CSV table of C-alpha atoms in Angstrom, one decimal:
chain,number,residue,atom,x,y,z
D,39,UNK,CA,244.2,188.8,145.0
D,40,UNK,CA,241.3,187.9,147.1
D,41,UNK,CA,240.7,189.0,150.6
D,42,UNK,CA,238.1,187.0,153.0
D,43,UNK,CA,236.1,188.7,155.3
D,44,UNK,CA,234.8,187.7,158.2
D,45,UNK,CA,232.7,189.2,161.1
D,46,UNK,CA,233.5,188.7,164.3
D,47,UNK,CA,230.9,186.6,166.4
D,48,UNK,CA,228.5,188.0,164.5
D,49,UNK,CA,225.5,187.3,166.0
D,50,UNK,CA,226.7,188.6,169.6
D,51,UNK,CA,228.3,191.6,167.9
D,52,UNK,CA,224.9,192.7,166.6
D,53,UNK,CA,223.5,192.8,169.3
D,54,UNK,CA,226.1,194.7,171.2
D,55,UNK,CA,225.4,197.6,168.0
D,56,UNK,CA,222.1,198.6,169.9
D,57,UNK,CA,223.7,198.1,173.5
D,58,UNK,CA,226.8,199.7,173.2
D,59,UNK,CA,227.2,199.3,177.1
D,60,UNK,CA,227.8,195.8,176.8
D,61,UNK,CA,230.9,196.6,174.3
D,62,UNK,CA,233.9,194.5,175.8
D,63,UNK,CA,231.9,192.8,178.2
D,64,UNK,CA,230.8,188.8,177.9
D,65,UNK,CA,227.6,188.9,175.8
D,66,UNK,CA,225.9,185.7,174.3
D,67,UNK,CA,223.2,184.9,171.7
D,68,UNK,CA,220.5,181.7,172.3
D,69,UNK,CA,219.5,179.4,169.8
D,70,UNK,CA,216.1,179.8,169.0
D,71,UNK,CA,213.4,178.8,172.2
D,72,UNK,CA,217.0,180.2,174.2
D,73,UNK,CA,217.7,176.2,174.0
D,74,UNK,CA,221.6,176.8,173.8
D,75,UNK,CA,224.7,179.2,173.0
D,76,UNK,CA,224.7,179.7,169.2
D,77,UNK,CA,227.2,182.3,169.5
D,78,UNK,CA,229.7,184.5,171.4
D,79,UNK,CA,232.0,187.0,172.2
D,80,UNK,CA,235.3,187.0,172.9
D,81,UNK,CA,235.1,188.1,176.7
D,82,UNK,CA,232.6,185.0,177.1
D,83,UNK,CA,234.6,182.7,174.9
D,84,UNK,CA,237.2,183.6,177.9
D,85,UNK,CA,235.1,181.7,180.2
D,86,UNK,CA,235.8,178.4,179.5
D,87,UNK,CA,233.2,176.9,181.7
D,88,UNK,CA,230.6,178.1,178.5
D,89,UNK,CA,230.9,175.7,175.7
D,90,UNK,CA,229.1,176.6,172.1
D,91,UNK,CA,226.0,174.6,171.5
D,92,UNK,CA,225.4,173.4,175.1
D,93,UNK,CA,222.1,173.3,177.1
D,94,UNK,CA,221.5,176.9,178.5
D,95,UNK,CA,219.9,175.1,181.6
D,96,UNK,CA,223.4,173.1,182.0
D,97,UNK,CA,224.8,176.8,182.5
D,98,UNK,CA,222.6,179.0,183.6
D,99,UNK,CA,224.3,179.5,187.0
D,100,UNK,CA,227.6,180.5,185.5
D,101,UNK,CA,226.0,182.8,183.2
D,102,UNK,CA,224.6,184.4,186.1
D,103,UNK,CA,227.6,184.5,188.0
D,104,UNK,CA,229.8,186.3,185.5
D,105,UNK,CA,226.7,188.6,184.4
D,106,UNK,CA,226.9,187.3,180.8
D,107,UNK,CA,224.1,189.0,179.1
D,108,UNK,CA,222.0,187.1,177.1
D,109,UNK,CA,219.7,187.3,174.0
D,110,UNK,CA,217.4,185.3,172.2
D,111,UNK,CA,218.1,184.7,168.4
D,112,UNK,CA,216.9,187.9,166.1
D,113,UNK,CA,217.6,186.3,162.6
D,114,UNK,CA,215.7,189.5,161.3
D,115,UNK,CA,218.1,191.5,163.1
D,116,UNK,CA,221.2,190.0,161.8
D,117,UNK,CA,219.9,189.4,158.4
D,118,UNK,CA,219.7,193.0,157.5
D,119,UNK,CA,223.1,194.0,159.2
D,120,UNK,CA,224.6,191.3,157.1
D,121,UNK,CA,223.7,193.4,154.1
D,122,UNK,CA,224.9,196.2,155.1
D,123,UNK,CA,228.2,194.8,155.2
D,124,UNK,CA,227.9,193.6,151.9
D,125,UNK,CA,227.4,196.6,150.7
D,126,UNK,CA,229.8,198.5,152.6
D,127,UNK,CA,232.1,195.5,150.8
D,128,UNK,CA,231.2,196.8,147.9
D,129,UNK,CA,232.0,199.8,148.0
D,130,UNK,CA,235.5,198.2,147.7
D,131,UNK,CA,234.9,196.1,144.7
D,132,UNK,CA,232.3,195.2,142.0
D,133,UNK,CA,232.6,191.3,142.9
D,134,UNK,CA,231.9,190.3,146.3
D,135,UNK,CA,231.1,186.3,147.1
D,136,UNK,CA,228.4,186.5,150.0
D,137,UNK,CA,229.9,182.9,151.3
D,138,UNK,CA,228.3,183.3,154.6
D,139,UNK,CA,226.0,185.8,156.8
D,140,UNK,CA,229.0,186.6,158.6
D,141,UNK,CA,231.7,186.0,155.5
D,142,UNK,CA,232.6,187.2,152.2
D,143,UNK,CA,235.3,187.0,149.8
D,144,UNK,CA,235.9,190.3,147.7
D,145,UNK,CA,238.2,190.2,144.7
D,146,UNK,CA,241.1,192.5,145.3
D,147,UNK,CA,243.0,192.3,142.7
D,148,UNK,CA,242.7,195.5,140.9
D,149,UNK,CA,244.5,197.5,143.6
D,150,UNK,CA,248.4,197.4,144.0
D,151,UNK,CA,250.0,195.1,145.8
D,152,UNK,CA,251.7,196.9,147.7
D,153,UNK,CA,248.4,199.1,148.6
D,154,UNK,CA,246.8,196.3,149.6
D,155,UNK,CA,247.7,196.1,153.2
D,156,UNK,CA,246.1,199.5,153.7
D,157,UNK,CA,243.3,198.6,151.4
D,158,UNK,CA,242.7,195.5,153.8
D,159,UNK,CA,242.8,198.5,156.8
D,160,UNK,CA,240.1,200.8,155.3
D,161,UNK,CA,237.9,197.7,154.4
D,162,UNK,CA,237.9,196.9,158.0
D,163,UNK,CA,237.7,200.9,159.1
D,164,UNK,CA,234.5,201.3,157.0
D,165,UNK,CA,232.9,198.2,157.8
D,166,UNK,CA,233.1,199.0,161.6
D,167,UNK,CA,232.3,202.5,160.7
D,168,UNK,CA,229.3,202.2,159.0
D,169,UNK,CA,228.3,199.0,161.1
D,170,UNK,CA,229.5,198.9,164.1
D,171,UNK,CA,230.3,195.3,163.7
D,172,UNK,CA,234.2,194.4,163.9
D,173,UNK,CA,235.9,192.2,161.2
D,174,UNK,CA,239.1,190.2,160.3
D,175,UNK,CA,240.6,191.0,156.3
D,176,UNK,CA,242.9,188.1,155.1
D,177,UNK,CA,244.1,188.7,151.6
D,178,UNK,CA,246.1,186.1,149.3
D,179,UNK,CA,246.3,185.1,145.9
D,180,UNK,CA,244.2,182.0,146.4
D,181,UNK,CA,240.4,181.4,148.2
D,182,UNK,CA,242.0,178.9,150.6
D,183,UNK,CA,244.6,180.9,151.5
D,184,UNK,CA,242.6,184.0,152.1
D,185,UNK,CA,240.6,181.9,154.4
D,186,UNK,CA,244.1,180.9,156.3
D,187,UNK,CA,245.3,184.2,156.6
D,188,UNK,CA,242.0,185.1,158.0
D,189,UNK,CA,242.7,183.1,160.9
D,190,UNK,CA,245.8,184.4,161.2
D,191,UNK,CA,244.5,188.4,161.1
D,192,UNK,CA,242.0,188.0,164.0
D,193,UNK,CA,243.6,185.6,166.1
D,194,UNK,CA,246.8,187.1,166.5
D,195,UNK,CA,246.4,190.4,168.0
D,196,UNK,CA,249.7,192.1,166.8
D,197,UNK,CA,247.7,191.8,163.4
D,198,UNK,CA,245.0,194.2,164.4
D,199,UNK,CA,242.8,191.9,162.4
D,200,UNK,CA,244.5,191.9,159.0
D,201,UNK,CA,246.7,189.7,157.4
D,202,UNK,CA,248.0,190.0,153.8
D,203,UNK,CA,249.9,186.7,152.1
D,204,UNK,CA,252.2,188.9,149.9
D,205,UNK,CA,255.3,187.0,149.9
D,206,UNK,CA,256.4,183.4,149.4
D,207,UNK,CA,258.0,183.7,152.7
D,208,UNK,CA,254.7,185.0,154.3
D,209,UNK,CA,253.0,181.7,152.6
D,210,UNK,CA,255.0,179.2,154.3
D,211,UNK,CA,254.9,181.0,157.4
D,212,UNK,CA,251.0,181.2,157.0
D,213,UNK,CA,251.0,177.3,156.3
D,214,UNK,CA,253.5,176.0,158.4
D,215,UNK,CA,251.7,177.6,161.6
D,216,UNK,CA,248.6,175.5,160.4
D,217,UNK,CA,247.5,172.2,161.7
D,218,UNK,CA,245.5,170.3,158.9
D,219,UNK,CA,242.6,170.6,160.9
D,220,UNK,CA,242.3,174.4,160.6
D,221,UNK,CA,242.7,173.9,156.5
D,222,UNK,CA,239.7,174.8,154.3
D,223,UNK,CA,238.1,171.7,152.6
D,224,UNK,CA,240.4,168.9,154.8
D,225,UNK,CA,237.4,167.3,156.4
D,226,UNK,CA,238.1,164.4,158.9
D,227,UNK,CA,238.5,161.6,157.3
D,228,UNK,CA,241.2,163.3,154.8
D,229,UNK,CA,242.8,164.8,157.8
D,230,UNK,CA,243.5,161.1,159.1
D,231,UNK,CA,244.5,159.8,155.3
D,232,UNK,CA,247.2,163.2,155.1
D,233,UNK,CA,248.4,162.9,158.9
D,234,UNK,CA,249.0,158.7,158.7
D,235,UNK,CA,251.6,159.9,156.1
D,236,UNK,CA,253.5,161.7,159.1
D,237,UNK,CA,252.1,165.1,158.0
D,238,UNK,CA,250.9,167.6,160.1
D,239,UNK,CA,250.7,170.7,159.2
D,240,UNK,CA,248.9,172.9,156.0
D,241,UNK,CA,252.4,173.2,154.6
D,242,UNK,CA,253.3,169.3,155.1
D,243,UNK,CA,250.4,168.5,153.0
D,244,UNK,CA,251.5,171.5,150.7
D,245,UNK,CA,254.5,169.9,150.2
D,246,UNK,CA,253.3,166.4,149.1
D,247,UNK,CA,253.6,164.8,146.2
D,248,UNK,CA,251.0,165.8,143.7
D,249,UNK,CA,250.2,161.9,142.6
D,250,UNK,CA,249.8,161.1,146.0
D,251,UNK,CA,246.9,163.5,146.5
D,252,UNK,CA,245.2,163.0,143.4
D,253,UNK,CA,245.2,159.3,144.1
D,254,UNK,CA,243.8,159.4,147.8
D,255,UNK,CA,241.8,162.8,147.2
D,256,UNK,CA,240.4,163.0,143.9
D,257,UNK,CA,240.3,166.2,141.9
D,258,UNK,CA,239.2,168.3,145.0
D,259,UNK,CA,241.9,167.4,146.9
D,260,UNK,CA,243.9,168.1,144.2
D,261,UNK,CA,242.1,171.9,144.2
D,262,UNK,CA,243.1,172.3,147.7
D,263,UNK,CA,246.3,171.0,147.3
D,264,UNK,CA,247.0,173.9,144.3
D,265,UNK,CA,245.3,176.3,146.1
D,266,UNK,CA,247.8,176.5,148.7
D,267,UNK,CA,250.7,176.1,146.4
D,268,UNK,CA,249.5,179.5,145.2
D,269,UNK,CA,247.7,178.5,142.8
D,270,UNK,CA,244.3,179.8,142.2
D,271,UNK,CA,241.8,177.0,141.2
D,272,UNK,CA,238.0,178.4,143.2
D,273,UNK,CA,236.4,180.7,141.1
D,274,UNK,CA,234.2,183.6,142.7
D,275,UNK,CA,230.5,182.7,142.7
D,276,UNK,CA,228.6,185.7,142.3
D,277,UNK,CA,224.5,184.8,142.6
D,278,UNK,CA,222.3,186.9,140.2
């Protein structure tokens, strides 16, 4: 089993480490020369009037008006908290895939299964712990799934940010509530391709036939395709 985890709005969430007065409260981080918004919290995600990526001058007043506070980019900053998640991650298991600054995947699969919902508890526990920065755990047998369920554990908020794939009824539950869009390795044009079929969602394309997506998707569609039939095919890339 494999659980991926993910900080939330990483960048903004560092920052609100060393100002713990702005916890819950709309905070932003600027690209670098404070050009644009390069990331975000939840509370300023909620004001819809401040899109990702758009000119800060664009939006200064509305910043302003909902007393968003703002920092500029500290790459130094989040570069060393980022390790410290690591490690706290692997304090969990030997084999951790650093996929991202904010994301990992960690090889679970020595523990239970039936632990590993409170395994996926106490991973998030001790990250925030010895952090301060909140995560989502998603655990399944398969990389793509992991990164589904992921989804599912922070955006839902009756998962309390985890979300373990531990049954075949969980899986098709986890994929039928999945546009294509939101799938792992479906980029655009694919996404058209699966959806002119009359699919549209991660269990439609799930459920296609296996010719079909080896002809119009080559082998790593094919990947994909396995992966969320449960079927592990993405090793774990550890670097040296």
């Amino acid at each position: 089993m494999i659980a991926l985890v993910d900080c939330n709005s990483f960048y903004a969430s560092c920052e609100q480490v060393f100002r713990p007065d702005l916890l819950g409260k709309p905070v932003v981080v600027l690209s670098n020369n404070d050009g644009c918004v390069i990331a975000a919290t939840k509370e300023a995600k909620a004001l819809t009037q401040i899109p990702m990526f758009e000119p800060v001058f664009k939006i200064k007043h509305i910043l302003e008006a909902n007393n968003v506070a703002c920092f500029s980019s500290n790459y130094t900053l989040y570069a060393d908290m980022s390790q410290r998640v690591m490690e706290t991650l692997r304090t969990f298991s030997p084999v951790v895939e650093e996929y991202s600054i904010d994301e990992s995947f960690v090889d679970v699969s020595q523990y239970p299964e039936n632990k590993l919902h409170e395994i996926a508890n106490k991973i998030k526990d001790a990250v925030f712990k010895n952090t301060g920065i909140p995560v989502g755990v998603g655990i399944a047998k398969t990389k793509s799934l992991s990164k589904i369920a992921n989804k599912f554990a922070k955006k839902i908020p009756e998962n309390k940010g985890v979300y373990v794939v531990d049954s075949e009824e969980k899986r098709i539950h986890l994929l039928m509530n999945t546009s294509l869009k939101d799938v792992w390795g479906i980029g655009r044009k694919h996404a058209i391709r699966i959806s002119n079929t009359g699919a549209k969602t991660a269990l439609d394309f799930a459920n296609m036939p296996l010719p079909w997506v080896r002809k119009e998707m080559t082998v790593v569609g094919e990947r994909l395709w396995r992966e969320l039939n449960n079927q592990p095919c993405l090793e774990m890339t550890i670097l040296p």
